[in-house]
Rosetta silent file (secondary structure, phi, psi, omega in degrees, C-alpha in Angstrom):
SEQUENCE: XXXXXXXXXXXXXXXXXXXXXXXXXXXXXXXXXXXXXXXXXXXXXXXXXXXXXXXXXXXXXXXXXXXXXXXXXXXXXXXXXXXXXXXXXXXXXXXXXXXXXXXXXXXXXXXXXXXXXXXXXXXXXXXXXXXXXXXXXXXXXXXXXXXXXXXXXXXXXXXXXXXXXXXXXXXXXXXXXXXXXXXXXXXXXXXXXXXXXXXXXXXXXXXXXXXXXXXXXXXX
SCORE:     score description
SCORE:     0.000 S_00000001
   1 L     0.000  138.073  179.531   -1.750    1.568   -5.670 S_00000001
   2 L  -106.218  152.874 -178.012   -4.685   -0.643   -6.801 S_00000001
   3 L  -127.129  141.554  173.553   -7.943   -0.943   -4.954 S_00000001
   4 L   -88.969  115.766  176.351  -10.147   -4.107   -5.018 S_00000001
   5 L   -66.686  156.335  175.085  -13.549   -3.117   -6.090 S_00000001
   6 L  -131.047  134.300 -170.855  -16.390   -4.412   -3.941 S_00000001
   7 L  -114.879  111.938  171.064  -19.775   -5.568   -5.450 S_00000001
   8 L   -62.180  151.186  169.114  -22.571   -6.387   -2.803 S_00000001
   9 L   -69.114  115.173 -177.123  -24.360   -9.477   -3.480 S_00000001
  10 L   -91.923  131.969 -179.519  -27.795   -8.629   -5.313 S_00000001
  11 L   -62.563  125.121 -178.666  -30.538  -10.931   -4.210 S_00000001
  12 L   -68.338  -33.447 -173.630  -31.461  -13.332   -7.089 S_00000001
  13 L  -154.022  167.715 -166.842  -35.181  -13.840   -6.003 S_00000001
  14 H   -67.242  -25.762  168.696  -37.639  -12.838   -3.439 S_00000001
  15 H   -65.297  -39.817  164.633  -36.474  -15.636   -1.072 S_00000001
  16 H   -49.058  -55.878 -178.815  -33.053  -14.250   -1.279 S_00000001
  17 H   -57.146  -43.826 -178.332  -34.345  -10.798   -0.539 S_00000001
  18 H   -65.096  -42.835  179.527  -36.375  -12.083    2.522 S_00000001
  19 H   -64.155  -53.889 -178.950  -33.185  -13.780    3.831 S_00000001
  20 H   -65.371  -23.690  176.220  -31.075  -10.684    3.495 S_00000001
  21 H   -88.708  -36.411 -165.006  -33.902   -8.501    5.358 S_00000001
  22 H  -112.061  -31.745 -174.756  -34.838  -11.045    7.897 S_00000001
  23 L    75.568  179.843  169.010  -32.196  -13.591    8.180 S_00000001
  24 E  -122.389  167.700 -165.352  -32.605  -17.209    9.283 S_00000001
  25 E  -132.586  155.723  168.548  -32.875  -18.903   12.583 S_00000001
  26 L  -102.762   -7.381 -179.877  -32.105  -22.333   14.270 S_00000001
  27 L   -95.923  110.880 -173.753  -34.708  -21.420   16.762 S_00000001
  28 H   -57.132  -28.387 -173.017  -38.270  -23.034   15.697 S_00000001
  29 H   -79.653   -3.844  173.013  -40.168  -20.727   17.822 S_00000001
  30 H   -93.866  -12.636 -174.616  -38.945  -17.821   15.858 S_00000001
  31 E   -79.159  143.828  169.909  -39.794  -19.278   12.481 S_00000001
  32 E  -120.045  -30.179  176.597  -42.579  -18.499   10.164 S_00000001
  33 E  -132.888  147.732  165.036  -41.542  -20.293    6.922 S_00000001
  34 E  -103.847  120.904 -174.994  -39.448  -23.221    6.119 S_00000001
  35 L   -70.951  165.591 -178.042  -37.158  -22.436    2.993 S_00000001
  36 L   -55.008  -34.382 -169.669  -36.556  -25.021    0.084 S_00000001
  37 L   -97.199    9.446  179.107  -33.262  -25.893    1.582 S_00000001
  38 L    81.069   -1.611  169.597  -34.760  -26.520    4.983 S_00000001
  39 L   -80.619  172.625 -158.754  -33.605  -23.463    6.874 S_00000001
  40 E  -125.145  130.648  178.553  -36.023  -21.467    8.802 S_00000001
  41 E   -76.612  128.895 -169.428  -36.894  -17.777    7.908 S_00000001
  42 E   -77.315  122.965  172.072  -36.371  -15.545   11.126 S_00000001
  43 L  -137.478   27.116  175.961  -39.793  -13.714   11.826 S_00000001
  44 L    36.494   49.169 -176.893  -39.399  -12.930   15.581 S_00000001
  45 L   -63.822  -17.393  174.934  -42.532  -14.886   16.266 S_00000001
  46 L  -104.617   14.952  164.202  -42.012  -14.845   20.033 S_00000001
  47 L  -101.099  102.840  179.173  -41.404  -11.081   20.276 S_00000001
  48 L   -56.658  -14.695 -179.588  -44.594   -9.406   20.777 S_00000001
  49 L   -92.337  -35.141 -162.588  -43.151   -5.902   19.729 S_00000001
  50 L  -115.624   -9.130 -176.252  -41.224   -7.051   16.654 S_00000001
  51 L   -52.163  152.145  175.249  -43.053  -10.291   15.501 S_00000001
  52 L  -119.488  147.000  179.959  -44.320  -10.455   11.902 S_00000001
  53 L   -98.741 -176.431 -165.261  -47.260  -12.421   10.709 S_00000001
  54 L   -74.615  -30.388  172.442  -47.073  -14.510    7.332 S_00000001
  55 L   -70.267  -40.359 -174.343  -48.744  -11.530    5.224 S_00000001
  56 L   -54.966  -31.651 -169.251  -46.363   -8.802    6.666 S_00000001
  57 L   -72.665  -40.824 -168.642  -43.185  -10.195    4.973 S_00000001
  58 H   -59.274  -38.156 -179.945  -44.714   -9.707    1.458 S_00000001
  59 H   -47.364  -27.483 -175.099  -45.078   -5.939    2.361 S_00000001
  60 H   -86.703    5.095 -178.546  -41.320   -5.947    2.336 S_00000001
  61 L  -102.999  134.332  178.563  -40.907   -6.920   -1.259 S_00000001
  62 L   -44.491  -31.920  172.948  -40.902   -4.659   -4.089 S_00000001
  63 L   -65.074  -23.792  178.547  -43.297   -6.600   -6.057 S_00000001
  64 L   -99.527  -28.435 -178.617  -46.113   -6.054   -3.428 S_00000001
  65 L   -55.143  140.311  171.866  -45.300   -2.448   -2.618 S_00000001
  66 L    64.571   14.504  170.124  -47.558   -0.028   -4.063 S_00000001
  67 L   -85.166  145.879 -166.880  -50.189   -2.424   -5.482 S_00000001
  68 L   -58.202  -23.285  174.259  -53.648   -1.298   -5.703 S_00000001
  69 L  -116.268  156.309  179.514  -55.314   -3.846   -3.414 S_00000001
  70 L   -71.344  150.240 -173.175  -54.221   -5.029   -0.012 S_00000001
  71 L   -63.156  125.342 -178.255  -52.408   -8.200    0.390 S_00000001
  72 L  -128.050  175.018 -178.490  -54.717  -11.200    1.183 S_00000001
  73 H   -47.261  -35.769 -176.899  -54.341  -14.903    1.910 S_00000001
  74 H   -82.807  -21.582  159.106  -54.404  -15.900   -1.627 S_00000001
  75 H   -54.415  -50.114  177.298  -51.474  -13.587   -2.502 S_00000001
  76 H   -60.062  -37.904 -174.485  -49.529  -15.214    0.227 S_00000001
  77 H   -74.386  -36.846 -169.986  -50.417  -18.787   -1.050 S_00000001
  78 H   -71.223  -38.754  177.839  -49.544  -17.921   -4.801 S_00000001
  79 H   -64.968  -42.300  173.736  -46.145  -16.500   -3.287 S_00000001
  80 H   -49.015  -55.205 -175.628  -45.612  -19.802   -1.387 S_00000001
  81 H   -48.428  -56.592 -170.352  -46.174  -21.684   -4.404 S_00000001
  82 H   -61.850  -42.697 -178.257  -43.708  -19.544   -6.416 S_00000001
  83 H   -96.446    5.669  173.150  -40.941  -19.609   -4.016 S_00000001
  84 L    58.514   55.406  173.043  -41.631  -23.135   -2.620 S_00000001
  85 L  -100.834  134.746  178.599  -42.146  -22.095    0.860 S_00000001
  86 E   -98.666  115.613  174.726  -43.771  -24.058    3.773 S_00000001
  87 E   -72.073  125.967 -162.531  -45.752  -21.946    6.116 S_00000001
  88 E  -144.188  136.461 -179.823  -45.269  -23.042    9.604 S_00000001
  89 E  -129.794  128.447 -178.867  -46.531  -21.996   13.126 S_00000001
  90 L   -65.964  -26.334 -173.289  -45.061  -23.934   16.144 S_00000001
  91 L   -84.571   13.248  169.184  -48.404  -23.684   17.906 S_00000001
  92 L   129.230   37.053  176.795  -49.951  -26.126   15.387 S_00000001
  93 E  -156.507  137.988 -166.646  -50.082  -25.296   11.868 S_00000001
  94 E  -132.735  132.180  178.735  -48.292  -26.449    8.631 S_00000001
  95 E  -129.293  133.657  177.768  -49.389  -24.856    5.170 S_00000001
  96 E  -135.401  151.125  168.914  -48.188  -25.906    1.732 S_00000001
  97 L  -119.090  -14.562  172.087  -48.900  -24.787   -1.677 S_00000001
  98 L  -145.034  173.158 -171.571  -46.726  -27.076   -3.667 S_00000001
  99 L   -64.943  136.274 -173.030  -45.095  -30.286   -2.671 S_00000001
 100 L   -72.469  154.152  178.725  -42.469  -29.848   -0.182 S_00000001
 101 L   -72.615  175.549 -175.718  -38.744  -30.521   -0.900 S_00000001
 102 H   -84.262  -21.053  166.037  -37.056  -33.508    0.780 S_00000001
 103 H   -79.757  -33.174  160.332  -35.229  -31.130    3.015 S_00000001
 104 H   -51.268  -38.559  175.003  -38.325  -29.551    4.005 S_00000001
 105 H   -69.836  -37.958  169.273  -39.803  -32.685    4.798 S_00000001
 106 H   -62.269  -46.461  169.024  -36.905  -33.548    7.052 S_00000001
 107 H   -56.674  -40.559  179.101  -37.283  -30.494    8.887 S_00000001
 108 H   -63.311  -52.808  174.960  -40.931  -30.879    9.388 S_00000001
 109 H   -54.063  -37.936  171.529  -40.286  -34.416   10.759 S_00000001
 110 H   -57.617  -37.509 -177.504  -37.590  -33.183   13.115 S_00000001
 111 H   -88.909  -32.481 -168.939  -39.893  -30.676   14.603 S_00000001
 112 H   -88.179  -29.459 -170.710  -43.342  -32.240   14.549 S_00000001
 113 L   -64.042  -33.371 -178.743  -42.613  -35.742   15.552 S_00000001
 114 L  -105.914   13.694  173.131  -41.442  -35.251   19.073 S_00000001
 115 L  -107.073  138.846 -168.957  -43.957  -32.480   19.998 S_00000001
 116 L   -75.593  -37.087 -177.899  -46.969  -33.370   21.992 S_00000001
 117 L   -71.049  159.151  179.573  -49.452  -30.780   20.382 S_00000001
 118 L   -94.984  153.101  177.179  -51.145  -31.826   17.154 S_00000001
 119 E  -112.406  138.508  175.907  -50.601  -30.057   13.908 S_00000001
 120 E   -95.071  109.632  165.714  -53.278  -28.889   11.337 S_00000001
 121 E   -90.022  128.239 -172.126  -51.961  -29.475    7.746 S_00000001
 122 E  -109.300  122.243 -176.067  -53.382  -27.501    5.058 S_00000001
 123 E  -123.594  103.802 -179.904  -52.551  -28.516    1.510 S_00000001
 124 E  -103.802  178.247  170.076  -53.456  -25.953   -1.160 S_00000001
 125 L  -102.774  169.583  172.699  -52.648  -25.356   -4.722 S_00000001
 126 L   -47.778  -25.464 -172.470  -50.981  -22.195   -6.241 S_00000001
 127 L   -84.566  -18.962 -174.889  -54.491  -20.732   -6.773 S_00000001
 128 L   111.369  -19.873 -163.509  -55.354  -20.973   -3.130 S_00000001
 129 L   -75.882  133.034 -178.989  -57.863  -23.802   -3.474 S_00000001
 130 E   -75.670  121.610 -178.682  -57.644  -26.405   -0.414 S_00000001
 131 E   -88.344  -42.004 -176.553  -56.749  -29.767   -1.757 S_00000001
 132 E  -164.261  168.131 -179.897  -56.836  -31.701    1.570 S_00000001
 133 E  -152.819  120.935  174.777  -56.644  -31.012    5.252 S_00000001
 134 E  -130.794  154.630 -179.216  -55.238  -33.259    8.072 S_00000001
 135 E  -112.705  116.124 -177.662  -54.649  -33.212   11.708 S_00000001
 136 E  -117.942  149.459 -175.949  -51.438  -34.914   12.771 S_00000001
 137 L  -141.054  104.050 -175.370  -49.843  -35.688   15.937 S_00000001
 138 L    65.901   53.791 -177.358  -46.214  -37.429   16.074 S_00000001
 139 L   -80.695  155.133  176.330  -46.096  -38.661   12.605 S_00000001
 140 L   -78.692  169.214  172.987  -43.588  -41.025   11.028 S_00000001
 141 H   -66.179  -26.140  174.244  -41.764  -39.919    8.127 S_00000001
 142 H   -70.068  -29.343 -178.085  -43.610  -42.285    5.911 S_00000001
 143 H   -84.555  -31.495  172.994  -46.950  -40.915    7.132 S_00000001
 144 H   -61.445  -38.040 -173.107  -45.815  -37.317    6.280 S_00000001
 145 H   -71.591  -44.151  178.210  -44.569  -38.319    2.774 S_00000001
 146 H   -60.973  -36.371 -171.470  -48.001  -39.921    2.070 S_00000001
 147 H   -63.242  -42.485 -176.996  -49.924  -36.807    3.249 S_00000001
 148 H   -79.098   -3.344  172.869  -48.029  -34.738    0.737 S_00000001
 149 H   -63.799  -24.849  179.620  -48.450  -37.268   -2.069 S_00000001
 150 H   -46.658  -26.842 -173.027  -51.640  -35.416   -2.599 S_00000001
 151 H   -91.536    0.047 -177.205  -49.789  -33.198   -4.952 S_00000001
 152 L  -101.867  -17.341 -171.506  -48.603  -36.380   -7.050 S_00000001
 153 L   -66.214  139.127  177.352  -52.101  -37.807   -7.017 S_00000001
 154 L   -77.573  -16.595  167.608  -54.124  -37.984  -10.243 S_00000001
 155 L   -98.644   81.169  177.188  -57.230  -36.966   -8.341 S_00000001
 156 L   -97.064   30.674 -165.851  -56.951  -33.522   -7.335 S_00000001
 157 L  -112.880    1.958 -176.006  -60.460  -32.426   -7.908 S_00000001
 158 L   -87.071   60.824 -177.460  -61.921  -32.888   -4.343 S_00000001
 159 L   -80.119  154.368 -173.364  -61.850  -29.071   -3.483 S_00000001
 160 L   -66.939  108.558 -170.586  -63.503  -27.474   -0.441 S_00000001
 161 H   -69.929  -23.449 -178.471  -67.080  -26.496   -1.801 S_00000001
 162 H   -65.642  -14.109 -176.321  -67.190  -23.922    1.057 S_00000001
 163 H   -88.668   -7.180 -174.994  -64.421  -22.000   -0.853 S_00000001
 164 E  -132.524  153.798  173.705  -66.794  -21.324   -3.932 S_00000001
 165 E  -144.699  152.971  178.067  -70.186  -19.993   -4.655 S_00000001
 166 E  -110.036  153.908  171.996  -72.256  -19.406   -7.662 S_00000001
 167 E  -134.195  153.982 -177.152  -74.259  -16.402   -8.802 S_00000001
 168 E  -137.650  150.864  167.695  -76.705  -16.252  -11.774 S_00000001
 169 L  -129.367 -162.556 -177.884  -78.454  -13.765  -13.944 S_00000001
 170 L   -61.787  -27.373 -169.167  -80.610  -14.281  -17.022 S_00000001
 171 L  -117.350  -21.373 -170.957  -77.897  -15.489  -19.277 S_00000001
 172 E  -140.071  158.873  164.483  -75.057  -16.935  -17.113 S_00000001
 173 E   -98.212  144.676  170.983  -74.084  -18.965  -13.923 S_00000001
 174 E  -123.723  121.703 -177.661  -70.988  -17.430  -12.396 S_00000001
 175 E   -87.941  131.012  178.979  -68.328  -19.250  -10.223 S_00000001
 176 E  -117.100  122.214  166.834  -66.895  -17.079   -7.380 S_00000001
 177 E   -79.330  109.310 -174.041  -63.696  -18.123   -5.401 S_00000001
 178 L   -76.492  -18.429 -173.684  -64.792  -16.795   -2.284 S_00000001
 179 L   -64.552  -48.634 -171.739  -61.175  -16.988   -0.628 S_00000001
 180 L  -103.104   -1.430 -172.334  -60.228  -14.146   -3.241 S_00000001
 181 L    42.697   56.486 -179.064  -63.674  -12.769   -3.846 S_00000001
 182 E  -135.171  154.964  176.348  -63.102  -12.925   -7.535 S_00000001
 183 E   -90.448  122.840 -160.521  -64.962  -14.325  -10.418 S_00000001
 184 E  -118.377   -8.327  178.655  -62.956  -17.382  -11.806 S_00000001
 185 E  -163.430  158.586 -179.499  -65.575  -19.018  -14.250 S_00000001
 186 E  -153.670  140.667 -179.211  -68.850  -18.591  -16.107 S_00000001
 187 E  -115.081  112.543  175.382  -71.382  -20.824  -17.899 S_00000001
 188 E   -60.583  131.306  171.935  -73.833  -19.499  -20.725 S_00000001
 189 L   -57.602  -44.432 -167.575  -77.412  -20.918  -19.674 S_00000001
 190 L   -85.629  -54.697  174.064  -78.253  -21.192  -23.281 S_00000001
 191 L   -81.361  -14.317  176.611  -75.185  -22.785  -25.041 S_00000001
 192 L    66.400   20.717  177.433  -73.858  -24.554  -21.954 S_00000001
 193 L   -82.752  138.547 -176.898  -70.447  -23.184  -22.734 S_00000001
 194 E  -116.940  139.650  166.516  -68.055  -22.838  -19.882 S_00000001
 195 E  -126.192  132.563 -175.000  -65.109  -20.516  -19.666 S_00000001
 196 E  -139.903  138.867 -176.371  -62.877  -20.778  -16.588 S_00000001
 197 L   -63.309  141.870 -177.522  -59.614  -19.193  -15.769 S_00000001
 198 H   -38.635  -57.762 -171.571  -56.686  -21.565  -16.199 S_00000001
 199 H   -65.983  -10.829  176.429  -55.559  -21.913  -12.530 S_00000001
 200 H  -110.896   23.850 -176.902  -59.247  -23.016  -11.707 S_00000001
 201 H   -75.761  -18.689  179.119  -59.794  -25.459  -14.356 S_00000001
 202 H   -64.846  -18.082 -172.082  -59.497  -28.412  -11.983 S_00000001
 203 H  -108.279   31.148  171.999  -62.706  -27.017  -10.306 S_00000001
 204 H   -61.182  -55.830  178.895  -64.861  -27.399  -13.463 S_00000001
 205 H   -47.740  -48.962 -171.971  -66.596  -30.386  -12.018 S_00000001
 206 H   -55.057  -41.108 -170.463  -67.207  -28.647   -8.743 S_00000001
 207 H   -73.831  -33.928  166.832  -68.805  -25.704  -10.651 S_00000001
 208 H   -59.794  -32.727  178.815  -71.089  -28.219  -12.461 S_00000001
 209 H   -79.389  -26.981 -171.302  -72.203  -29.684   -9.194 S_00000001
 210 H   -84.868  -25.075  162.558  -72.857  -26.473   -7.581 S_00000001
 211 H   -49.493  -55.177 -176.985  -74.973  -25.577  -10.752 S_00000001
 212 H   -62.787  -57.599 -171.360  -77.025  -28.918  -10.417 S_00000001
 213 H   -47.153  -47.714 -176.501  -77.452  -28.030   -6.622 S_00000001
 214 H   -66.078  -44.023 -177.526  -78.947  -24.506   -7.610 S_00000001
 215 H   -71.123  -32.725  179.993  -81.314  -25.975  -10.138 S_00000001
 216 H   -69.784  -44.841 -175.831  -82.451  -28.657   -7.749 S_00000001
 217 H   -54.783  -37.091 -174.008  -83.052  -26.087   -4.978 S_00000001
 218 H   -73.864  -30.325  174.264  -84.977  -23.980   -7.304 S_00000001
 219 H   -73.705  -16.609  177.700  -87.341  -26.977   -8.133 S_00000001
 220 L   -80.393    0.000    0.000  -88.278  -27.563   -4.520 S_00000001
């Protein structure tokens, strides 16, 4: 007698792991993320005893368990970019870290166009820097496409100044990304040489502007 061996499917990536753990749903009120293929990740959003927030689901993944620091917003945004997820709240928030797929756009259109409440759209990059923010209500598909064309724009340097600050000592100006409370750049006051982390290169001009503002404030 022969037996057929059974090999359970092993998730290929973190999105597959989350689908295996949480499942997908057709109920927009239960969803927290829109997957690249347009499906909705089930997060029990309407169940006050079982619902998960957007940071909670990262704690389910091996790559986040046991890390030294607690999971913060910028960890989630980097994860969204890696897995190409759209963060979604039916009560009025859409958050992206990369350009949505065509299937994600169609899902967004089918959901937000016929709802009366407005949606706050936050467009971030993988580092967590805010590129743009829009308030939309009943948008057309062309309006949605235009909003997310920010990712295709040649001008992606209009970052939110409030997300950054500078510190200085005798030798250096230091650029702090406040959302992650981390140093991302430094300028030598004497040589004017700038070193900045690759993910934050596009904030170089903002760094220079903040230094100029600091110099002008000291002269007043």
